[in-house]
Amino acid sequence: MRCPLAKQKRWAAAALLLAAAAGCATYGGGIRPMLDQLARGDPSEALSELERSPREDDALYHLERGMLLRLVGRLRESSLAFDEADRISEDLYTKSVSQEAAALAVSDRLRSYRPPAYERLLARHYQIRNYLEEGDGEGALVEARRCEQLLNELQDEAGEGPFPWIPAVYLGAALAHESAGRADDALRLYRRLFADGGEAARQLPPWIPSRMHRLARRVGVAPEELPVPDPGGDVPPSVGDGRTAVIWLERGLIPERAEFRLRVPILESEARLDPVRLGPIATQRALGIHAGFGPDLAGLEISYWLEIALPRIDPRPLAMDPSWVVVQGERRDAAVVAELGRTAGEHLDSEMPSIVLRTLVRALIKYGATRGVEKKTGEIGGILANVLGAASERAETRMWLSLPGRIDVIAIDLGEGDDSLPVGWGGRPEGSRQVELKDLPGSGFSFGSCRDLIAAVADQRGAT
């Protein structure tokens, strides 16, 4: 005869093992120290913190490392890291069957990280800029083509669903083509920027339509065929008409995902349904509660409550004033071309129905297992199984955290010999810095980037 205590010990051991497995799938010990160093404005030390816990088979590790390498000026290594992240992401689509089974049974954190569409596009964007800022126009062209191919693939996958429209991504690719003298390709990407962005694209700065019209004249496209009128005015020249400086100004850190718990009632009339049938019903109920309105439970008998863990992104707006560049003593404001907190939030909102469904089905399976264990092993065994379910159920909060909160850009006409310019953020001239410009040989273009971390992170963390 088997001893009930032995059974309980085996369940306790299983609980500890599976809880440990779920813990192993968390982001890693180097992330919080990395973010703390970034908040202090020290990307070099942030890179050291990250590399203390290397995860060579983790796409997210390579995305973080690619950004930090870029911030310390190791641009070629940065591009290689982004390439490795992309290779791992592609491989995951053919090697994830066993992981999906484990994730359904225990936690989404057991799945290898698959960068969402907006992160994959931004990795391509930074690769383009890496090459441009190295003065490698051919390398930038290769990445611009890869970026457009990825845009096509992701739009095909999305179909009629939501798609991350990030102006910075289109502009980076268009400017790579324009600086190489490929007017047709540049114009196509500028037009696509407006086609995909719709009415939102009309809020972009006037130098973008102006460049489109100048390129159209060069390739023989009639002005009325363009999606926007030529605003005219004092705007930067196109290729061959003078020297254009393109300066990207970035600020802060993208808001993090956090975990929150949600309790979902299961009615007495639903208690006998299997998880596959009950999952969609409970999902609609949970989405309603998540949106701020719950079901009317008056007069209904509740069989039990399911507690689930879900991710969310803090919706509060970041306190960010315009960034600017000083040219010949005149301040010129840059334009916002990516608000990545909003982009990440929109992505999470689009994924939430499937996240809730998967989480609830898993919770229902665990609940059924708990009741089965309790019947076979007694109350203590049921308690242990319930502890296992609670310990292993954690929300998927992983995301690319070294991204900036916002990306601005400005294209300006420069005289010969300007190799750096003062830049700043908001009304704080004391925070202004110099951005170094890198000429792209034979193009009439110069490129530069600047990232403000300390003041912006203070604004972000201090907002209420």
Short mmCIF file of C-alpha atoms in Angstrom, two decimals:
data_model
loop_
_atom_site.label_atom_id
_atom_site.label_comp_id
_atom_site.label_asym_id
_atom_site.label_seq_id
_atom_site.Cartn_x
_atom_site.Cartn_y
_atom_site.Cartn_z
CA MET A 1 0.00 0.00 0.00
CA ARG A 2 1.39 3.38 -0.97
CA CYS A 3 1.79 5.96 1.77
CA PRO A 4 -0.28 9.17 1.28
CA LEU A 5 2.60 11.15 2.77
CA ALA A 6 4.93 9.83 0.06
CA LYS A 7 2.47 10.99 -2.57
CA GLN A 8 2.36 14.44 -0.99
CA LYS A 9 6.14 14.61 -0.97
CA ARG A 10 6.23 13.75 -4.67
CA TRP A 11 3.71 16.52 -5.39
CA ALA A 12 5.77 18.95 -3.33
CA ALA A 13 8.90 18.04 -5.31
CA ALA A 14 7.04 18.44 -8.59
CA ALA A 15 5.79 21.84 -7.45
CA LEU A 16 9.29 23.02 -6.64
CA LEU A 17 10.70 21.73 -9.95
CA LEU A 18 8.03 23.32 -12.11
CA ALA A 19 8.13 26.59 -10.18
CA ALA A 20 11.89 26.63 -10.69
CA ALA A 21 11.41 25.97 -14.40
CA ALA A 22 9.08 28.93 -14.61
CA GLY A 23 11.62 31.05 -12.74
CA CYS A 24 14.37 30.09 -15.18
CA ALA A 25 12.33 31.55 -17.99
CA THR A 26 12.30 35.03 -16.49
CA TYR A 27 14.16 37.81 -18.20
CA GLY A 28 17.46 37.37 -16.35
CA GLY A 29 19.41 38.95 -13.52
CA GLY A 30 21.29 41.41 -15.72
CA ILE A 31 18.28 43.44 -16.87
CA ARG A 32 17.47 45.49 -13.79
CA PRO A 33 21.12 46.48 -13.21
CA MET A 34 21.36 47.31 -16.92
CA LEU A 35 18.35 49.64 -16.72
CA ASP A 36 19.68 51.28 -13.57
CA GLN A 37 22.96 52.08 -15.33
CA LEU A 38 21.09 53.48 -18.34
CA ALA A 39 19.06 55.68 -16.01
CA ARG A 40 22.38 57.04 -14.73
CA GLY A 41 23.43 57.79 -18.31
CA ASP A 42 26.14 55.10 -18.39
CA PRO A 43 25.56 52.76 -21.39
CA SER A 44 29.07 51.32 -21.09
CA GLU A 45 28.42 50.00 -17.58
CA ALA A 46 24.92 48.93 -18.70
CA LEU A 47 26.53 46.78 -21.40
CA SER A 48 28.87 45.23 -18.83
CA GLU A 49 25.91 44.39 -16.58
CA LEU A 50 24.03 42.77 -19.45
CA GLU A 51 27.01 40.71 -20.59
CA ARG A 52 27.49 39.28 -17.10
CA SER A 53 24.44 37.08 -17.83
CA PRO A 54 24.82 36.15 -21.53
CA ARG A 55 21.97 34.26 -23.21
CA GLU A 56 23.31 33.42 -26.64
CA ASP A 57 20.13 31.65 -27.80
CA ASP A 58 17.82 34.49 -26.69
CA ALA A 59 16.70 37.00 -29.33
CA LEU A 60 15.86 39.55 -26.65
CA TYR A 61 19.37 39.44 -25.21
CA HIS A 62 20.79 40.27 -28.64
CA LEU A 63 18.32 43.13 -29.14
CA GLU A 64 19.35 44.68 -25.82
CA ARG A 65 23.01 44.11 -26.56
CA GLY A 66 22.66 45.58 -30.07
CA MET A 67 21.23 48.79 -28.64
CA LEU A 68 23.87 49.11 -25.93
CA LEU A 69 26.70 48.46 -28.40
CA ARG A 70 25.24 51.21 -30.54
CA LEU A 71 25.11 53.62 -27.60
CA VAL A 72 28.81 53.09 -26.87
CA GLY A 73 29.75 53.61 -30.53
CA ARG A 74 30.48 49.99 -31.52
CA LEU A 75 28.21 50.21 -34.54
CA ARG A 76 29.39 47.22 -36.57
CA GLU A 77 29.08 44.91 -33.55
CA SER A 78 25.65 46.39 -32.91
CA SER A 79 24.50 45.41 -36.41
CA LEU A 80 25.82 41.87 -35.92
CA ALA A 81 23.85 41.58 -32.67
CA PHE A 82 20.66 42.71 -34.41
CA ASP A 83 21.32 40.16 -37.17
CA GLU A 84 21.66 37.41 -34.56
CA ALA A 85 18.36 38.44 -32.96
CA ASP A 86 16.68 38.22 -36.37
CA ARG A 87 18.19 34.79 -37.09
CA ILE A 88 16.96 33.41 -33.76
CA SER A 89 13.49 34.89 -34.36
CA GLU A 90 13.24 33.17 -37.75
CA ASP A 91 14.38 29.84 -36.30
CA LEU A 92 11.74 29.94 -33.57
CA TYR A 93 8.90 29.55 -36.04
CA THR A 94 10.09 26.01 -36.86
CA LYS A 95 11.39 24.88 -33.46
CA SER A 96 8.72 25.83 -30.96
CA VAL A 97 6.25 22.90 -30.74
CA SER A 98 7.60 21.50 -27.46
CA GLN A 99 7.91 24.99 -25.96
CA GLU A 100 4.29 25.77 -26.82
CA ALA A 101 3.16 22.63 -25.02
CA ALA A 102 5.20 23.54 -21.93
CA ALA A 103 3.93 27.12 -22.02
CA LEU A 104 0.31 25.98 -22.18
CA ALA A 105 0.88 23.71 -19.18
CA VAL A 106 2.96 26.02 -16.97
CA SER A 107 3.61 29.62 -18.07
CA ASP A 108 4.12 31.79 -21.15
CA ARG A 109 7.55 32.58 -19.77
CA LEU A 110 8.69 29.10 -20.80
CA ARG A 111 8.44 30.15 -24.44
CA SER A 112 11.52 31.53 -26.15
CA TYR A 113 11.11 35.24 -26.74
CA ARG A 114 9.69 36.14 -30.14
CA PRO A 115 10.18 39.82 -30.90
CA PRO A 116 6.89 41.42 -31.95
CA ALA A 117 6.59 43.16 -35.31
CA TYR A 118 7.45 46.62 -33.99
CA GLU A 119 10.68 45.39 -32.36
CA ARG A 120 11.78 43.58 -35.52
CA LEU A 121 11.16 46.71 -37.59
CA LEU A 122 13.06 48.89 -35.13
CA ALA A 123 16.04 46.51 -35.20
CA ARG A 124 16.16 46.97 -38.99
CA HIS A 125 15.83 50.73 -38.53
CA TYR A 126 18.83 50.84 -36.20
CA GLN A 127 20.88 48.71 -38.57
CA ILE A 128 20.24 51.27 -41.35
CA ARG A 129 21.35 54.06 -39.07
CA ASN A 130 24.41 52.14 -37.93
CA TYR A 131 25.65 51.91 -41.50
CA LEU A 132 24.77 55.51 -42.36
CA GLU A 133 26.58 56.78 -39.27
CA GLU A 134 29.61 54.69 -40.23
CA GLY A 135 29.62 56.29 -43.68
CA ASP A 136 28.75 52.96 -45.35
CA GLY A 137 26.06 53.77 -47.91
CA GLU A 138 26.08 50.31 -49.53
CA GLY A 139 25.53 48.59 -46.21
CA ALA A 140 22.67 51.00 -45.45
CA LEU A 141 21.05 50.20 -48.82
CA VAL A 142 21.15 46.48 -48.10
CA GLU A 143 19.44 47.05 -44.76
CA ALA A 144 16.88 49.42 -46.33
CA ARG A 145 15.88 46.67 -48.77
CA ARG A 146 15.66 44.13 -45.94
CA CYS A 147 13.55 46.59 -43.96
CA GLU A 148 11.09 47.01 -46.83
CA GLN A 149 10.92 43.24 -47.31
CA LEU A 150 10.10 42.84 -43.63
CA LEU A 151 7.40 45.52 -43.95
CA ASN A 152 5.85 43.50 -46.78
CA GLU A 153 5.98 40.24 -44.82
CA LEU A 154 4.51 41.72 -41.66
CA GLN A 155 1.72 43.49 -43.52
CA ASP A 156 0.83 40.23 -45.31
CA GLU A 157 0.71 38.44 -41.95
CA ALA A 158 -1.44 41.17 -40.39
CA GLY A 159 -3.95 41.17 -43.25
CA GLU A 160 -6.74 43.46 -42.16
CA GLY A 161 -5.48 43.47 -38.57
CA PRO A 162 -3.45 46.14 -36.76
CA PHE A 163 0.01 46.92 -38.06
CA PRO A 164 2.72 48.98 -36.31
CA TRP A 165 3.01 52.17 -38.34
CA ILE A 166 6.27 53.75 -37.15
CA PRO A 167 7.28 56.75 -39.31
CA ALA A 168 10.93 56.47 -38.23
CA VAL A 169 11.17 53.06 -39.90
CA TYR A 170 9.97 54.34 -43.28
CA LEU A 171 12.08 57.49 -43.05
CA GLY A 172 15.28 55.60 -42.24
CA ALA A 173 14.87 53.40 -45.31
CA ALA A 174 13.82 56.30 -47.56
CA LEU A 175 16.79 58.43 -46.50
CA ALA A 176 19.18 55.53 -47.13
CA HIS A 177 17.92 55.32 -50.72
CA GLU A 178 17.86 59.09 -51.18
CA SER A 179 21.40 59.54 -49.92
CA ALA A 180 22.52 56.87 -52.42
CA GLY A 181 20.94 58.82 -55.29
CA ARG A 182 18.15 56.25 -55.77
CA ALA A 183 15.35 58.77 -56.20
CA ASP A 184 12.74 56.27 -57.43
CA ASP A 185 13.19 53.98 -54.42
CA ALA A 186 13.27 56.88 -51.97
CA LEU A 187 10.07 58.34 -53.41
CA ARG A 188 8.36 54.94 -53.24
CA LEU A 189 9.10 54.68 -49.52
CA TYR A 190 8.03 58.26 -48.82
CA ARG A 191 4.74 57.57 -50.63
CA ARG A 192 4.32 54.33 -48.71
CA LEU A 193 4.79 56.26 -45.47
CA PHE A 194 1.67 58.26 -46.31
CA ALA A 195 -0.25 55.30 -47.75
CA ASP A 196 0.23 53.22 -44.59
CA GLY A 197 -0.12 56.11 -42.15
CA GLY A 198 -3.23 57.64 -43.68
CA GLU A 199 -4.41 60.81 -41.99
CA ALA A 200 -1.80 60.47 -39.21
CA ALA A 201 0.98 60.92 -41.76
CA ARG A 202 -0.28 64.40 -42.59
CA GLN A 203 0.87 65.55 -39.15
CA LEU A 204 4.49 64.91 -40.08
CA PRO A 205 6.88 67.84 -40.67
CA PRO A 206 6.71 69.81 -43.95
CA TRP A 207 10.22 68.88 -45.02
CA ILE A 208 8.98 65.35 -45.79
CA PRO A 209 6.39 66.38 -48.44
CA SER A 210 8.92 68.86 -49.79
CA ARG A 211 11.50 66.13 -50.30
CA MET A 212 8.87 63.99 -51.99
CA HIS A 213 8.03 66.74 -54.47
CA ARG A 214 11.68 67.44 -55.25
CA LEU A 215 12.31 63.75 -55.84
CA ALA A 216 9.16 63.55 -57.99
CA ARG A 217 10.45 66.33 -60.23
CA ARG A 218 13.73 64.46 -60.67
CA VAL A 219 12.04 61.22 -61.76
CA GLY A 220 9.22 62.79 -63.79
CA VAL A 221 6.29 62.10 -61.45
CA ALA A 222 3.49 64.67 -61.70
CA PRO A 223 2.81 66.63 -58.46
CA GLU A 224 -0.87 65.63 -58.50
CA GLU A 225 0.13 61.98 -58.23
CA LEU A 226 1.60 62.56 -54.77
CA PRO A 227 -0.54 62.14 -51.64
CA VAL A 228 0.29 65.60 -50.25
CA PRO A 229 0.79 69.08 -51.73
CA ASP A 230 4.20 70.72 -51.77
CA PRO A 231 4.32 73.07 -48.76
CA GLY A 232 7.25 74.99 -50.24
CA GLY A 233 9.16 77.28 -47.93
CA ASP A 234 12.63 77.01 -46.51
CA VAL A 235 13.26 73.25 -46.48
CA PRO A 236 16.38 71.10 -46.90
CA PRO A 237 17.55 70.35 -50.43
CA SER A 238 17.38 66.92 -52.01
CA VAL A 239 20.39 65.00 -53.26
CA GLY A 240 22.64 67.05 -55.50
CA ASP A 241 21.28 70.44 -54.39
CA GLY A 242 23.51 70.96 -51.33
CA ARG A 243 24.51 69.31 -48.06
CA THR A 244 21.78 67.80 -45.91
CA ALA A 245 22.29 66.76 -42.29
CA VAL A 246 19.90 64.18 -40.84
CA ILE A 247 19.93 64.13 -37.03
CA TRP A 248 18.04 61.63 -34.90
CA LEU A 249 17.32 62.76 -31.33
CA GLU A 250 16.14 60.15 -28.83
CA ARG A 251 15.02 60.44 -25.28
CA GLY A 252 14.32 58.28 -22.27
CA LEU A 253 13.40 54.61 -22.01
CA ILE A 254 10.34 52.79 -23.25
CA PRO A 255 7.79 52.12 -20.44
CA GLU A 256 8.07 48.63 -18.99
CA ARG A 257 5.46 45.93 -18.85
CA ALA A 258 4.21 45.12 -15.36
CA GLU A 259 2.20 42.20 -14.00
CA PHE A 260 -1.24 42.53 -12.50
CA ARG A 261 -3.70 39.93 -11.21
CA LEU A 262 -7.28 39.56 -12.40
CA ARG A 263 -10.03 37.47 -10.75
CA VAL A 264 -12.56 35.90 -13.11
CA PRO A 265 -15.78 34.31 -11.79
CA ILE A 266 -16.79 30.86 -13.07
CA LEU A 267 -20.52 30.22 -12.63
CA GLU A 268 -22.03 27.08 -11.17
CA SER A 269 -23.72 26.41 -14.52
CA GLU A 270 -20.31 26.48 -16.25
CA ALA A 271 -18.33 24.42 -13.74
CA ARG A 272 -18.67 21.14 -15.68
CA LEU A 273 -17.50 22.56 -19.01
CA ASP A 274 -14.09 21.46 -20.23
CA PRO A 275 -11.34 24.13 -20.61
CA VAL A 276 -11.64 24.28 -24.40
CA ARG A 277 -15.36 25.16 -24.21
CA LEU A 278 -15.15 27.32 -21.10
CA GLY A 279 -12.02 29.22 -22.19
CA PRO A 280 -13.69 31.56 -24.74
CA ILE A 281 -16.58 32.28 -22.34
CA ALA A 282 -14.23 33.18 -19.52
CA THR A 283 -12.06 35.20 -21.92
CA GLN A 284 -14.90 37.53 -22.88
CA ARG A 285 -15.72 37.96 -19.20
CA ALA A 286 -12.08 38.69 -18.34
CA LEU A 287 -11.72 41.21 -21.18
CA GLY A 288 -14.77 43.03 -19.91
CA ILE A 289 -13.36 43.17 -16.38
CA HIS A 290 -10.00 44.31 -17.81
CA ALA A 291 -11.77 47.11 -19.72
CA GLY A 292 -13.41 48.34 -16.52
CA PHE A 293 -16.84 46.76 -16.62
CA GLY A 294 -17.62 43.38 -15.11
CA PRO A 295 -20.54 40.96 -15.51
CA ASP A 296 -23.77 41.38 -13.59
CA LEU A 297 -23.55 38.52 -11.10
CA ALA A 298 -26.77 39.33 -9.22
CA GLY A 299 -28.72 36.14 -8.54
CA LEU A 300 -26.03 33.89 -10.08
CA GLU A 301 -24.21 31.16 -8.22
CA ILE A 302 -20.42 31.32 -8.52
CA SER A 303 -18.66 27.97 -8.46
CA TYR A 304 -15.15 29.39 -8.06
CA TRP A 305 -12.89 32.31 -8.96
CA LEU A 306 -9.90 32.01 -11.26
CA GLU A 307 -6.99 34.33 -10.57
CA ILE A 308 -4.80 34.99 -13.59
CA ALA A 309 -1.67 37.08 -14.18
CA LEU A 310 -1.65 39.49 -17.14
CA PRO A 311 0.82 42.08 -18.49
CA ARG A 312 0.13 45.78 -18.83
CA ILE A 313 2.03 48.92 -19.77
CA ASP A 314 1.68 52.05 -17.67
CA PRO A 315 -0.46 54.34 -19.86
CA ARG A 316 0.69 57.62 -18.33
CA PRO A 317 2.17 60.06 -20.88
CA LEU A 318 5.87 60.83 -20.67
CA ALA A 319 6.85 64.41 -19.88
CA MET A 320 8.90 65.14 -22.98
CA ASP A 321 9.34 68.59 -24.51
CA PRO A 322 10.48 69.00 -28.12
CA SER A 323 14.07 68.31 -29.00
CA TRP A 324 16.00 70.84 -31.05
CA VAL A 325 19.12 71.63 -33.05
CA VAL A 326 20.93 74.98 -33.26
CA VAL A 327 21.98 75.99 -36.79
CA GLN A 328 23.83 79.30 -37.22
CA GLY A 329 22.46 80.53 -33.90
CA GLU A 330 18.85 79.59 -34.75
CA ARG A 331 16.99 76.87 -32.86
CA ARG A 332 15.18 74.37 -35.10
CA ASP A 333 12.72 71.90 -33.55
CA ALA A 334 12.84 68.24 -34.54
CA ALA A 335 9.70 66.24 -35.30
CA VAL A 336 8.37 63.21 -33.41
CA VAL A 337 8.55 60.11 -35.62
CA ALA A 338 8.14 57.36 -33.01
CA GLU A 339 6.40 57.24 -29.62
CA LEU A 340 7.43 53.77 -28.62
CA GLY A 341 5.48 53.59 -25.38
CA ARG A 342 2.32 54.07 -27.39
CA THR A 343 3.48 51.57 -30.01
CA ALA A 344 4.22 48.93 -27.35
CA GLY A 345 0.88 49.60 -25.68
CA GLU A 346 -1.04 49.24 -28.94
CA HIS A 347 0.73 45.96 -29.63
CA LEU A 348 -0.16 44.63 -26.18
CA ASP A 349 -3.79 45.70 -26.64
CA SER A 350 -3.99 43.82 -29.94
CA GLU A 351 -2.49 40.70 -28.33
CA MET A 352 -4.58 40.83 -25.14
CA PRO A 353 -7.52 38.62 -26.30
CA SER A 354 -5.18 35.77 -27.23
CA ILE A 355 -3.09 36.30 -24.06
CA VAL A 356 -6.22 36.14 -21.88
CA LEU A 357 -7.58 33.06 -23.66
CA ARG A 358 -4.29 31.18 -23.36
CA THR A 359 -3.91 32.20 -19.71
CA LEU A 360 -7.46 31.19 -18.79
CA VAL A 361 -7.27 27.81 -20.52
CA ARG A 362 -4.05 27.15 -18.61
CA ALA A 363 -5.67 28.27 -15.34
CA LEU A 364 -8.67 26.01 -15.98
CA ILE A 365 -6.41 23.03 -16.67
CA LYS A 366 -4.48 23.74 -13.47
CA TYR A 367 -7.71 24.09 -11.52
CA GLY A 368 -8.95 20.76 -12.83
CA ALA A 369 -5.63 19.15 -11.95
CA THR A 370 -5.80 20.60 -8.44
CA ARG A 371 -9.23 19.10 -7.83
CA GLY A 372 -8.10 15.76 -9.21
CA VAL A 373 -5.06 15.73 -6.93
CA GLU A 374 -7.16 16.68 -3.94
CA LYS A 375 -9.50 13.75 -4.55
CA LYS A 376 -6.61 11.29 -4.79
CA THR A 377 -4.20 12.59 -2.16
CA GLY A 378 -6.31 14.57 0.26
CA GLU A 379 -6.40 18.22 1.23
CA ILE A 380 -2.64 18.66 1.62
CA GLY A 381 -1.99 17.36 -1.88
CA GLY A 382 -4.60 19.74 -3.26
CA ILE A 383 -3.00 22.65 -1.44
CA LEU A 384 0.42 21.75 -2.85
CA ALA A 385 -0.95 21.50 -6.37
CA ASN A 386 -2.65 24.87 -5.95
CA VAL A 387 0.62 26.39 -4.73
CA LEU A 388 2.30 24.97 -7.83
CA GLY A 389 -0.24 26.64 -10.09
CA ALA A 390 0.10 30.00 -8.36
CA ALA A 391 3.91 29.87 -8.28
CA SER A 392 4.29 28.97 -11.94
CA GLU A 393 1.68 31.38 -13.32
CA ARG A 394 3.41 34.64 -14.14
CA ALA A 395 2.56 37.23 -16.77
CA GLU A 396 4.77 37.60 -19.82
CA THR A 397 6.48 40.95 -19.15
CA ARG A 398 9.54 40.55 -21.37
CA MET A 399 10.14 43.29 -23.93
CA TRP A 400 13.00 45.28 -25.46
CA LEU A 401 13.66 47.73 -22.62
CA SER A 402 16.67 49.71 -23.85
CA LEU A 403 14.59 51.29 -26.62
CA PRO A 404 14.01 55.04 -26.26
CA GLY A 405 10.65 56.38 -25.20
CA ARG A 406 10.60 58.66 -28.23
CA ILE A 407 12.47 59.22 -31.48
CA ASP A 408 12.63 62.65 -33.15
CA VAL A 409 14.35 63.56 -36.41
CA ILE A 410 15.27 66.69 -38.30
CA ALA A 411 16.80 67.18 -41.75
CA ILE A 412 18.52 70.54 -42.20
CA ASP A 413 20.56 72.39 -44.82
CA LEU A 414 24.15 72.92 -43.73
CA GLY A 415 27.11 74.81 -45.01
CA GLU A 416 30.44 73.17 -45.72
CA GLY A 417 32.64 72.41 -42.75
CA ASP A 418 29.93 71.88 -40.13
CA ASP A 419 30.92 68.60 -38.46
CA SER A 420 28.95 68.97 -35.21
CA LEU A 421 25.92 70.88 -33.96
CA PRO A 422 24.45 71.80 -30.55
CA VAL A 423 21.32 69.82 -29.70
CA GLY A 424 19.02 69.85 -26.70
CA TRP A 425 15.66 68.93 -25.25
CA GLY A 426 12.90 71.28 -24.17
CA GLY A 427 13.66 74.58 -22.48
CA ARG A 428 16.86 73.47 -20.76
CA PRO A 429 19.82 74.96 -22.60
CA GLU A 430 22.10 73.71 -19.86
CA GLY A 431 21.33 70.18 -21.07
CA SER A 432 22.41 70.86 -24.64
CA ARG A 433 25.05 68.64 -26.16
CA GLN A 434 27.00 68.38 -29.41
CA VAL A 435 26.04 65.80 -32.00
CA GLU A 436 28.85 64.63 -34.29
CA LEU A 437 28.01 64.35 -37.98
CA LYS A 438 29.35 61.63 -40.25
CA ASP A 439 29.56 62.45 -43.96
CA LEU A 440 28.36 59.80 -46.39
CA PRO A 441 30.98 60.04 -49.16
CA GLY A 442 29.74 61.37 -52.48
CA SER A 443 26.16 61.78 -51.30
CA GLY A 444 25.75 65.33 -50.01
CA PHE A 445 24.38 63.83 -46.78
CA SER A 446 25.66 63.72 -43.20
CA PHE A 447 24.12 61.66 -40.40
CA GLY A 448 24.20 61.85 -36.62
CA SER A 449 22.36 60.64 -33.51
CA CYS A 450 22.06 61.70 -29.90
CA ARG A 451 20.33 59.98 -26.99
CA ASP A 452 19.33 61.78 -23.79
CA LEU A 453 18.90 59.36 -20.90
CA ILE A 454 19.30 61.04 -17.53
CA ALA A 455 16.86 63.96 -17.65
CA ALA A 456 14.27 62.02 -19.59
CA VAL A 457 14.36 59.01 -17.27
CA ALA A 458 14.02 61.36 -14.31
CA ASP A 459 10.95 62.90 -15.95
CA GLN A 460 9.58 59.44 -16.71
CA ARG A 461 10.08 57.99 -13.25
CA GLY A 462 8.98 61.14 -11.47
CA ALA A 463 5.70 61.54 -13.39
CA THR A 464 2.56 60.97 -11.36
#
